[in-house]
Coordinates of C-alpha atoms in Angstrom, one line a residue:
M115 CA 128.6 20.5 -90.8
S116 CA 130.4 22.5 -88.1
G117 CA 129.2 26.0 -89.4
Q118 CA 132.6 27.0 -90.8
H119 CA 132.8 27.8 -94.5
D120 CA 133.1 24.9 -96.9
Q121 CA 136.0 26.0 -99.0
R122 CA 134.7 23.9 -101.9
N123 CA 131.9 26.5 -102.4
H124 CA 134.5 29.2 -103.0
N125 CA 135.8 27.6 -106.1
V126 CA 132.5 27.0 -107.9
H127 CA 132.3 29.2 -111.0
A128 CA 129.4 31.6 -111.2
F129 CA 126.9 30.5 -113.8
E130 CA 125.8 32.6 -116.7
H131 CA 122.2 33.3 -117.7
P132 CA 121.2 34.5 -121.2
G133 CA 120.3 38.2 -121.0
L134 CA 121.6 38.6 -117.4
G135 CA 125.3 38.5 -117.9
R136 CA 127.7 36.8 -115.7
K137 CA 126.6 36.5 -112.0
R138 CA 129.1 38.0 -109.5
A139 CA 130.9 35.6 -107.2
R140 CA 130.3 35.9 -103.4
S141 CA 132.6 38.5 -101.8
T142 CA 132.4 36.7 -98.5
P143 CA 132.5 33.0 -97.6
K144 CA 129.1 31.2 -97.2
G145 CA 127.9 30.3 -93.8
R146 CA 128.2 31.8 -90.3
Q147 CA 131.7 32.7 -89.3
V148 CA 133.1 31.9 -85.9
E149 CA 134.7 34.8 -84.0
P150 CA 138.1 33.8 -82.6
R151 CA 137.5 35.5 -79.3
A152 CA 134.2 33.8 -78.8
L153 CA 135.8 30.4 -79.7
Q154 CA 138.5 30.9 -77.2
E155 CA 136.0 31.9 -74.5
I156 CA 133.9 28.8 -75.1
A157 CA 136.9 26.5 -75.2
E158 CA 138.2 27.8 -71.9
L159 CA 134.7 27.6 -70.4
L160 CA 134.2 23.9 -71.4
G161 CA 137.8 23.1 -70.3
E162 CA 138.3 19.3 -70.2
R163 CA 134.6 18.5 -70.4
P164 CA 133.5 16.1 -73.1
R165 CA 132.0 17.6 -76.3
R166 CA 129.4 14.9 -76.6
R167 CA 126.0 15.8 -78.1
D168 CA 124.1 14.7 -75.0
L169 CA 125.9 17.4 -73.1
L170 CA 124.8 20.3 -75.3
I171 CA 122.2 21.6 -72.8
E172 CA 124.7 21.3 -69.9
H173 CA 127.1 23.4 -72.0
L174 CA 124.5 26.0 -72.8
H175 CA 123.9 26.3 -69.0
L176 CA 127.6 27.0 -68.5
I177 CA 127.4 29.9 -71.0
Q178 CA 124.1 31.2 -69.5
D179 CA 125.5 31.1 -66.0
R180 CA 128.8 32.8 -66.9
Y181 CA 127.5 35.6 -69.2
H182 CA 123.8 35.7 -68.0
Q183 CA 122.8 35.4 -71.7
I184 CA 123.9 33.5 -74.8
S185 CA 125.1 35.6 -77.7
A186 CA 125.0 34.5 -81.4
A187 CA 128.8 34.5 -81.4
H188 CA 128.9 32.1 -78.4
L189 CA 126.3 29.8 -80.1
A190 CA 128.4 29.7 -83.2
A191 CA 131.5 29.0 -81.2
L192 CA 129.8 26.3 -79.2
A193 CA 128.6 24.6 -82.4
E194 CA 132.2 24.7 -83.7
E195 CA 133.6 23.3 -80.5
M196 CA 131.1 20.5 -80.4
R197 CA 131.3 19.7 -84.1
L198 CA 127.6 20.4 -84.6
S199 CA 125.8 22.6 -87.1
F200 CA 124.8 26.1 -85.9
A201 CA 121.1 25.1 -86.7
E202 CA 121.3 22.2 -84.3
V203 CA 122.6 24.3 -81.5
F204 CA 120.3 27.2 -82.2
E205 CA 117.1 25.2 -82.3
T206 CA 118.0 23.5 -79.0
A207 CA 118.9 26.7 -77.3
T208 CA 115.8 28.6 -78.4
F209 CA 113.5 25.7 -77.4
Y210 CA 114.2 26.2 -73.7
A211 CA 112.9 29.2 -71.8
H212 CA 115.8 29.7 -69.5
F213 CA 118.3 30.3 -72.2
D214 CA 118.3 34.0 -73.0
I215 CA 119.4 34.2 -76.6
V216 CA 120.7 37.5 -78.0
K217 CA 120.5 37.4 -81.7
E218 CA 123.0 39.0 -84.0
G219 CA 122.7 42.8 -84.0
E220 CA 120.6 42.9 -80.8
P221 CA 121.8 44.7 -77.7
A222 CA 123.0 42.7 -74.7
L223 CA 120.5 41.9 -72.0
P224 CA 120.8 43.2 -68.4
R225 CA 122.9 41.0 -66.2
L226 CA 120.1 40.4 -63.7
T227 CA 116.7 38.9 -64.5
V228 CA 113.8 38.9 -62.1
R229 CA 111.2 36.2 -63.0
V230 CA 107.6 36.7 -61.6
C231 CA 105.5 33.5 -61.5
D232 CA 102.1 34.1 -63.1
S233 CA 100.7 30.6 -62.8
L234 CA 97.3 30.1 -61.2
T235 CA 98.1 30.2 -57.5
C236 CA 100.5 33.1 -57.8
A237 CA 98.0 35.0 -60.0
M238 CA 95.4 34.4 -57.2
H239 CA 97.8 36.1 -54.8
G240 CA 98.4 39.2 -56.9
S241 CA 101.5 38.3 -59.1
E242 CA 100.1 40.2 -62.1
E243 CA 100.0 43.5 -60.2
L244 CA 103.4 42.7 -58.6
L245 CA 104.8 42.2 -62.1
A246 CA 103.6 45.6 -63.3
T247 CA 104.9 47.3 -60.1
L248 CA 108.3 45.8 -60.4
Q249 CA 108.6 46.6 -64.1
D250 CA 108.0 50.3 -63.2
S251 CA 110.3 50.2 -60.2
V252 CA 113.6 48.5 -61.0
G253 CA 116.6 50.4 -62.2
P254 CA 118.9 49.9 -65.1
G255 CA 120.8 46.6 -65.3
V256 CA 117.7 44.6 -64.2
R257 CA 114.9 43.2 -66.4
V258 CA 111.6 41.8 -65.0
V259 CA 109.8 39.1 -66.9
R260 CA 106.9 36.8 -66.3
A261 CA 107.6 33.1 -65.7
P262 CA 105.5 29.9 -65.5
C263 CA 105.2 27.9 -62.3
V264 CA 108.4 27.8 -60.3
G265 CA 107.3 25.1 -57.9
L266 CA 106.7 27.4 -54.9
C267 CA 102.9 27.5 -55.0
D268 CA 102.7 27.1 -51.2
H269 CA 104.6 30.4 -50.9
A270 CA 102.7 32.5 -53.5
P271 CA 103.5 34.8 -55.0
A272 CA 107.0 33.4 -55.8
I273 CA 109.7 35.4 -57.5
E274 CA 113.1 34.4 -58.7
V275 CA 115.9 37.0 -58.4
G276 CA 118.8 35.5 -60.3
H277 CA 118.7 32.0 -58.7
N278 CA 117.4 33.2 -55.3
F279 CA 113.7 32.4 -54.9
L280 CA 111.7 34.7 -52.7
H281 CA 108.7 33.3 -50.8
D282 CA 105.5 35.3 -50.3
A283 CA 107.1 38.1 -52.2
T284 CA 106.3 41.8 -52.2
A285 CA 107.7 44.6 -54.2
E286 CA 109.7 45.7 -51.1
T287 CA 111.3 42.3 -50.5
V288 CA 112.2 42.0 -54.2
L289 CA 113.7 45.4 -54.5
A290 CA 115.7 44.8 -51.2
A291 CA 117.0 41.5 -52.6
I292 CA 118.1 43.3 -55.8
E293 CA 119.8 46.1 -53.8
A294 CA 121.6 43.5 -51.6
K295 CA 122.6 41.5 -54.6
D296 CA 121.0 38.5 -52.9
T297 CA 120.8 36.4 -56.1
H298 CA 122.1 33.0 -55.0
P299 CA 120.0 30.0 -53.7
H300 CA 119.7 29.5 -50.0
M301 CA 120.2 25.9 -48.6
D302 CA 118.3 24.8 -45.5
A303 CA 119.3 21.9 -43.2
Y304 CA 118.6 18.4 -44.6
V305 CA 119.4 14.7 -43.7
G306 CA 123.0 14.2 -45.0
Y307 CA 124.8 10.9 -45.7
D308 CA 126.1 10.2 -42.2
A309 CA 122.8 10.9 -40.5
Y310 CA 120.9 8.8 -43.1
V311 CA 123.3 5.8 -42.6
A312 CA 123.1 6.1 -38.8
G313 CA 119.3 5.7 -39.2
G314 CA 119.6 2.5 -41.1
G315 CA 120.0 4.0 -44.5
Y316 CA 121.5 1.9 -47.4
A317 CA 121.2 -1.3 -45.3
L318 CA 118.5 -2.6 -47.7
L319 CA 120.6 -1.6 -50.8
N320 CA 123.6 -3.4 -49.3
N321 CA 121.6 -6.5 -48.6
L322 CA 120.3 -6.5 -52.1
R323 CA 123.8 -6.1 -53.6
S324 CA 125.2 -8.9 -51.3
G325 CA 122.5 -11.3 -52.2
E326 CA 121.0 -11.5 -48.8
R327 CA 117.9 -10.0 -50.3
S328 CA 116.7 -11.3 -53.7
I329 CA 115.5 -9.1 -56.6
E330 CA 112.4 -11.2 -56.8
S331 CA 111.5 -10.4 -53.2
I332 CA 111.7 -6.7 -53.9
L333 CA 109.5 -7.0 -57.0
T334 CA 107.0 -9.1 -55.0
V335 CA 106.7 -6.5 -52.3
L336 CA 106.2 -3.7 -54.9
D337 CA 103.5 -5.8 -56.7
D338 CA 101.6 -6.5 -53.5
S339 CA 101.8 -2.9 -52.3
G340 CA 100.2 -1.6 -55.4
L341 CA 102.7 1.3 -55.5
R342 CA 102.1 3.3 -58.7
G343 CA 104.0 6.0 -60.5
L344 CA 103.5 9.2 -58.5
G345 CA 104.5 11.6 -61.2
G346 CA 101.1 11.5 -62.7
A347 CA 100.7 8.5 -65.0
G348 CA 100.1 6.1 -62.1
F349 CA 101.6 3.0 -63.8
P350 CA 102.2 0.1 -61.4
T351 CA 105.9 0.3 -60.3
G352 CA 106.5 -3.4 -59.9
R353 CA 105.2 -4.2 -63.3
K354 CA 107.3 -1.4 -64.9
W355 CA 110.5 -2.8 -63.3
R356 CA 109.7 -6.3 -64.5
A357 CA 109.0 -5.0 -68.0
V358 CA 112.4 -3.3 -68.2
R359 CA 114.2 -6.5 -66.7
G360 CA 112.5 -8.5 -69.5
E361 CA 114.2 -6.5 -72.2
P362 CA 117.7 -7.4 -73.5
G363 CA 120.6 -5.4 -72.0
P364 CA 122.4 -3.1 -71.7
R365 CA 119.7 -1.1 -69.8
L366 CA 119.6 2.5 -68.4
M367 CA 117.7 4.3 -65.8
A368 CA 116.3 7.9 -65.9
V369 CA 114.7 9.8 -63.1
N370 CA 112.1 12.4 -63.8
G371 CA 112.6 15.3 -61.4
D372 CA 111.0 17.9 -63.7
E373 CA 107.8 18.5 -61.9
G374 CA 106.6 21.5 -63.9
E375 CA 102.9 21.0 -63.4
P376 CA 101.5 24.2 -61.9
G377 CA 100.5 23.4 -58.3
T378 CA 103.1 20.6 -57.8
F379 CA 106.0 20.9 -55.5
K380 CA 106.2 17.6 -53.5
D381 CA 109.4 16.4 -55.2
R382 CA 111.2 19.6 -54.2
L383 CA 110.4 19.0 -50.5
Y384 CA 111.7 15.4 -50.5
L385 CA 114.9 16.3 -52.5
Q386 CA 115.7 19.2 -50.2
T387 CA 115.0 17.4 -46.9
D388 CA 115.8 13.7 -47.2
P389 CA 117.8 13.2 -50.5
H390 CA 119.3 9.9 -49.6
R391 CA 116.0 8.2 -49.2
F392 CA 115.4 9.1 -52.8
L393 CA 118.9 8.1 -53.8
E394 CA 118.6 4.7 -52.1
G395 CA 115.4 4.0 -53.9
T396 CA 117.1 5.0 -57.2
L397 CA 120.0 2.7 -56.6
I398 CA 117.7 -0.2 -55.7
G399 CA 115.8 0.4 -59.0
A400 CA 119.0 0.5 -60.9
H401 CA 120.2 -2.8 -59.3
V402 CA 116.9 -4.5 -60.0
V403 CA 116.9 -3.7 -63.7
E404 CA 120.7 -4.0 -63.9
A405 CA 121.3 -0.5 -65.2
D406 CA 124.9 0.6 -65.2
E407 CA 124.1 4.3 -65.6
V408 CA 121.5 6.5 -64.0
Y409 CA 120.5 9.9 -65.3
I410 CA 118.7 12.2 -62.9
Y411 CA 116.9 15.1 -64.6
I412 CA 116.1 18.0 -62.2
R413 CA 114.2 21.1 -63.2
D414 CA 116.2 24.3 -63.4
E415 CA 113.9 26.0 -60.9
Y416 CA 115.3 23.7 -58.2
P417 CA 118.9 24.9 -57.8
V418 CA 119.0 24.0 -54.1
A419 CA 117.9 20.4 -54.8
R420 CA 120.5 20.1 -57.5
A421 CA 123.2 21.5 -55.3
I422 CA 122.3 19.0 -52.5
L423 CA 122.3 16.1 -54.9
E424 CA 125.7 17.1 -56.3
R425 CA 127.1 17.2 -52.8
E426 CA 125.5 14.0 -51.6
I427 CA 126.1 11.9 -54.7
A428 CA 129.8 12.6 -54.3
R429 CA 129.6 11.0 -50.8
L430 CA 128.2 7.7 -52.0
P431 CA 130.6 4.7 -51.7
A432 CA 132.1 3.5 -55.0
G433 CA 130.8 0.4 -56.7
G434 CA 127.4 1.4 -57.8
P435 CA 126.1 2.6 -61.2
A436 CA 127.4 5.9 -62.7
I437 CA 125.0 8.7 -61.7
H438 CA 124.7 11.6 -64.1
L439 CA 122.9 14.7 -62.8
R440 CA 121.2 16.7 -65.6
R441 CA 119.7 20.1 -65.5
G442 CA 116.4 21.1 -67.1
A443 CA 116.1 24.4 -68.8
G444 CA 112.5 25.6 -68.4
A445 CA 110.3 23.3 -70.5
Y446 CA 107.2 21.8 -69.0
I447 CA 106.9 19.3 -71.8
C448 CA 110.1 17.6 -70.5
G449 CA 108.0 16.1 -67.7
E450 CA 106.6 13.8 -70.4
E451 CA 108.7 10.7 -70.4
S452 CA 109.8 10.6 -74.0
S453 CA 110.4 14.4 -74.1
L454 CA 112.6 13.8 -71.0
L455 CA 114.7 11.3 -72.9
E456 CA 115.1 13.7 -75.9
S457 CA 116.3 16.4 -73.5
L458 CA 118.7 14.1 -71.8
E459 CA 120.2 13.4 -75.2
G460 CA 120.8 17.1 -75.6
K461 CA 118.0 17.9 -78.0
R462 CA 114.7 19.7 -78.1
G463 CA 112.1 18.1 -75.8
L464 CA 109.8 16.8 -78.5
P465 CA 107.6 13.8 -77.5
R466 CA 108.3 10.6 -79.3
H467 CA 105.7 8.6 -81.1
K468 CA 104.8 5.3 -79.3
P469 CA 105.4 2.4 -79.8
P470 CA 108.2 1.6 -79.2
Y471 CA 107.9 2.5 -75.5
P472 CA 110.8 3.7 -73.4
F473 CA 111.1 0.4 -71.6
Q474 CA 111.9 -1.1 -75.0
V475 CA 113.7 1.7 -76.8
G476 CA 114.6 4.6 -74.4
L477 CA 117.6 6.7 -73.7
F478 CA 120.2 6.4 -76.4
G479 CA 118.1 3.6 -77.9
Q480 CA 118.5 1.3 -74.9
P481 CA 115.7 -0.1 -72.7
T482 CA 115.2 2.5 -70.0
L483 CA 113.5 2.5 -66.6
I484 CA 111.9 5.9 -65.9
N485 CA 110.6 6.7 -62.5
N486 CA 109.4 9.8 -60.7
V487 CA 111.3 11.2 -57.7
E488 CA 108.5 10.5 -55.1
T489 CA 108.0 7.0 -56.4
L490 CA 111.6 6.1 -55.7
Y491 CA 111.5 8.0 -52.4
W492 CA 109.0 5.4 -51.0
I493 CA 110.9 2.2 -52.1
R494 CA 112.9 1.8 -48.9
D495 CA 110.0 2.3 -46.5
I496 CA 107.7 0.0 -48.5
V497 CA 110.2 -2.9 -48.7
E498 CA 111.5 -2.6 -45.1
K499 CA 108.1 -2.1 -43.5
G500 CA 106.2 -4.4 -45.9
N501 CA 103.3 -3.9 -48.2
S502 CA 100.9 -4.5 -45.2
W503 CA 102.2 -1.2 -43.7
W504 CA 101.7 0.7 -46.9
N505 CA 98.2 -0.8 -47.5
S506 CA 97.2 0.0 -43.9
H507 CA 96.8 3.6 -44.9
G508 CA 94.0 4.9 -47.0
R509 CA 90.4 6.1 -46.8
N510 CA 87.2 5.7 -48.6
G511 CA 88.2 2.3 -50.0
R512 CA 91.7 3.3 -51.2
T513 CA 95.1 2.2 -49.9
G514 CA 98.5 3.8 -49.5
L515 CA 99.8 7.3 -48.8
R516 CA 99.8 10.3 -51.1
S517 CA 101.7 13.5 -51.0
Y518 CA 99.2 16.2 -51.8
S519 CA 100.7 19.6 -52.9
V520 CA 98.1 22.0 -51.6
S521 CA 98.0 25.6 -52.5
G522 CA 95.4 28.4 -53.0
R523 CA 92.9 29.7 -50.5
V524 CA 93.7 27.4 -47.6
R525 CA 95.1 28.6 -44.3
E526 CA 98.1 26.2 -44.2
P527 CA 99.3 25.3 -47.8
G528 CA 102.2 22.9 -48.3
V529 CA 102.9 19.2 -48.9
K530 CA 100.4 17.1 -47.0
L531 CA 101.2 13.5 -46.5
A532 CA 97.7 12.0 -46.1
P533 CA 95.9 8.7 -46.7
A534 CA 95.2 8.0 -50.4
G535 CA 91.5 8.6 -51.1
V536 CA 91.1 11.5 -48.7
T537 CA 88.4 13.9 -50.0
I538 CA 89.0 17.5 -50.7
R539 CA 86.8 18.5 -47.7
E540 CA 88.9 16.2 -45.4
L541 CA 92.1 17.5 -46.9
I542 CA 91.2 21.2 -46.2
E543 CA 89.7 20.7 -42.8
E544 CA 92.1 18.1 -41.3
F545 CA 95.4 18.9 -43.0
C546 CA 95.3 22.5 -44.1
G547 CA 93.7 24.3 -41.1
G548 CA 90.6 25.2 -43.1
M549 CA 90.0 28.0 -45.5
Q550 CA 91.8 31.4 -45.3
D551 CA 89.9 34.0 -43.3
G552 CA 87.3 35.7 -45.4
H553 CA 87.2 33.0 -48.1
R554 CA 84.5 30.4 -48.7
F555 CA 85.4 27.1 -50.5
H556 CA 84.1 27.3 -54.1
A557 CA 86.1 25.1 -56.4
Y558 CA 89.3 23.0 -56.6
L559 CA 91.8 21.5 -59.0
P560 CA 92.4 17.9 -57.9
G561 CA 95.4 17.2 -60.2
G562 CA 97.1 20.4 -61.2
A563 CA 96.7 22.5 -64.3
S564 CA 95.7 19.6 -66.5
G565 CA 93.6 17.7 -64.0
G566 CA 90.4 19.7 -64.4
I567 CA 88.3 21.9 -62.0
L568 CA 85.5 20.7 -59.8
P569 CA 82.9 22.7 -57.7
A570 CA 82.8 22.6 -53.9
A571 CA 79.5 20.7 -54.1
M572 CA 81.6 17.7 -55.4
D573 CA 83.6 17.5 -52.2
D574 CA 83.1 13.8 -51.4
I575 CA 85.2 12.2 -54.2
P576 CA 88.2 10.2 -53.0
L577 CA 91.4 11.9 -54.4
D578 CA 93.1 8.9 -55.9
F579 CA 93.8 7.1 -59.2
G580 CA 90.7 6.0 -61.0
T581 CA 88.1 8.0 -59.0
L582 CA 88.0 11.3 -60.9
E583 CA 88.1 10.3 -64.6
K584 CA 84.3 9.9 -64.9
H585 CA 84.0 13.5 -63.9
G586 CA 86.4 14.7 -66.6
C587 CA 89.3 15.0 -64.2
F588 CA 92.3 13.0 -62.8
I589 CA 94.5 13.0 -59.8
G590 CA 97.9 13.2 -61.7
S591 CA 100.6 14.2 -59.3
A592 CA 98.1 15.2 -56.6
A593 CA 98.6 19.0 -57.1
V594 CA 95.5 20.4 -55.3
V595 CA 94.6 24.1 -55.8
V596 CA 91.7 25.4 -53.7
L597 CA 89.7 28.4 -55.0
S598 CA 87.1 30.5 -53.2
E599 CA 84.0 32.5 -54.1
Q600 CA 86.3 35.5 -54.7
D601 CA 88.0 33.7 -57.7
D602 CA 86.8 33.9 -61.2
M603 CA 86.5 30.4 -62.8
R604 CA 86.7 31.7 -66.3
A605 CA 89.8 33.6 -65.5
A606 CA 91.3 30.5 -63.8
A607 CA 90.6 28.4 -66.9
L608 CA 92.1 31.1 -69.2
N609 CA 95.2 31.3 -67.0
L610 CA 95.7 27.6 -67.3
M611 CA 95.1 27.6 -71.1
R612 CA 97.7 30.3 -71.5
F613 CA 100.2 28.2 -69.7
F614 CA 99.6 25.3 -72.1
E615 CA 99.8 27.6 -75.1
D616 CA 103.2 28.8 -73.8
E617 CA 104.5 25.3 -73.0
S618 CA 103.3 23.5 -76.1
C619 CA 106.3 22.1 -77.9
G620 CA 104.8 22.9 -81.3
Q621 CA 105.3 19.5 -82.8
C622 CA 101.7 18.7 -83.5
T623 CA 99.0 21.1 -84.9
P624 CA 96.1 20.1 -82.6
C625 CA 98.1 21.2 -79.6
R626 CA 100.1 24.1 -81.1
A627 CA 97.2 25.7 -82.9
G628 CA 94.5 24.4 -80.6
T629 CA 95.8 26.0 -77.4
Q630 CA 96.3 29.3 -79.2
K631 CA 92.8 29.3 -80.7
A632 CA 91.4 28.4 -77.3
V633 CA 93.1 31.3 -75.7
M634 CA 91.7 33.7 -78.3
L635 CA 88.2 32.4 -77.9
M636 CA 88.4 32.4 -74.1
Q637 CA 89.5 36.1 -74.1
R638 CA 86.2 37.1 -75.6
P639 CA 83.5 38.5 -73.2
I640 CA 81.1 35.7 -74.3
W641 CA 82.4 32.2 -74.8
N642 CA 81.3 30.3 -77.9
Q643 CA 80.8 27.1 -75.9
E644 CA 79.9 24.9 -78.9
L645 CA 83.0 25.9 -80.8
L646 CA 85.2 25.6 -77.7
G647 CA 83.8 22.1 -77.1
E648 CA 84.6 21.0 -80.7
L649 CA 88.1 22.5 -80.4
S650 CA 88.7 20.6 -77.1
Q651 CA 87.5 17.3 -78.6
A652 CA 89.9 17.7 -81.5
M653 CA 92.8 18.4 -79.1
R654 CA 92.0 15.4 -77.0
D655 CA 91.7 13.1 -80.0
A656 CA 94.6 14.2 -82.2
S657 CA 97.4 15.5 -80.0
I658 CA 100.6 13.4 -79.8
C659 CA 101.1 13.6 -76.0
G660 CA 99.3 14.3 -72.8
L661 CA 99.9 18.0 -72.9
G662 CA 97.5 18.6 -75.8
Q663 CA 95.2 15.8 -74.8
A664 CA 94.6 17.2 -71.3
A665 CA 95.0 21.0 -71.9
S666 CA 91.3 21.5 -72.3
N667 CA 90.2 19.7 -69.1
P668 CA 89.9 23.0 -67.1
L669 CA 88.0 24.6 -69.9
T670 CA 85.5 21.8 -70.3
C671 CA 85.1 21.5 -66.6
V672 CA 84.3 25.2 -66.2
M673 CA 81.7 25.0 -69.0
R674 CA 80.2 21.9 -67.4
Y675 CA 80.2 22.6 -63.7
F676 CA 80.0 26.4 -63.5
P677 CA 77.2 27.5 -65.7
E678 CA 76.4 30.4 -63.4
E679 CA 79.6 32.0 -64.6
F680 CA 78.2 32.2 -68.1
M681 CA 74.7 33.2 -67.1
T682 CA 76.1 36.1 -65.1
R683 CA 78.4 37.3 -67.8
D684 CA 75.8 36.9 -70.6
A685 CA 73.2 38.8 -68.5
A686 CA 75.8 41.6 -68.0
E687 CA 76.5 41.8 -71.7

């Protein structure tokens, strides 16, 4: 129901109860009333845009961008305009962290929001102290809040002022940006359409579309190259494309650009420097699986990447699939493929039960190819140069290239394109300029927040798929965070668990309650390791998706590999 009063309720006679007398009829209509002014504002804001359910999140962004918050009146008006119940709109809006909902009766929020990242790398570089300083320093009209990872771990601490992201932020630079009203994203130079075509871009796609290059030849190269999904799951790309082709049409394609794993920022680099290499790979994938529509989901913390894609997609020649650019809204869980699909459909990002799998029943119930940004970025190079080129790279018995997002206590953080299988010691010394002055290598996260933590003594493990699992870790999206002897391992594990507690979608009890209980237990001076171990096992065994299943990896690794942390604390107690 739309949220307006059902007039039939108004005519129902009040019932009588013996001894109570006749019950008084309602003096006001049942249900939330829509304010005419709010309805007019929403109608004008949406303009000629379709009112389809899958565009609900996009429409919520329009309201947030215009008014810097979303009032209860605007939520009700949006529900009316889209012919949805208020509950449907409210539950979706409140699920996503970037929608600032002002409930009925509450005062309006300040127009400017400053978000201070408090994920692990930023916390290591003083973001908690910076948050407190800014909260005491800003004037009226500005609010300062904590935020999870914003994808700028190589420039920690990172702060968002409006939609302008400040690198290596200090209180002085943040206050200066506020004073200057510098709140819009800044776009650097990148390879545009003309330059990309001049360098041979889209020749492969055109040959494929013309029939000069067969679909089977593309799939064979991908099979032989061993390219795997680089978003974290590592599923063989060629096999995935064949699986989708094997399902009856029509088929769709979805691109996962929601790299919300703390420590990960490689997709941002590729989207903001060479977007057409990614777009060509996307269009090749769509052609292979015969998808008529492509949905690209980009995290909200990447406004520059989104603006670049909007501009460059408009420059593509006609004749290809329809490309829809969709904007995330601050939900780490939407990096999980089925949650991504739910969000693309305009709903809360709750993971789906499997089977059926997305390649069978995906977006809007159709077979769907889902690939990560970086996976698609490499398609052109691998096909044009051949799988022998791709396989010529690698170390320690591994093959291919990997984009390692490196942050923490290294001298030169950033995205490091290195041979797959490089060890952490090789990565630090050869690609990152060594450790920062005054820091000694102590520990590292090989695969982001959920990939576990290993001690410096285990520095000879190839960083690739299948090499870390026996140690209770995994490579994931190759987000490497380096810690020194000055960092507290227990505090690092607690920081990561708090992130998972915040980002749990709440659908299943093992994850929702498990992460909360873990945080409570980890805040105590002395950890009950037996109880934490039992809790971790329950989360791994019974959670619906990878968030809950992997959330305890840093915790269990710290208990396993850093016993001195507990002996020191216990002795002090």
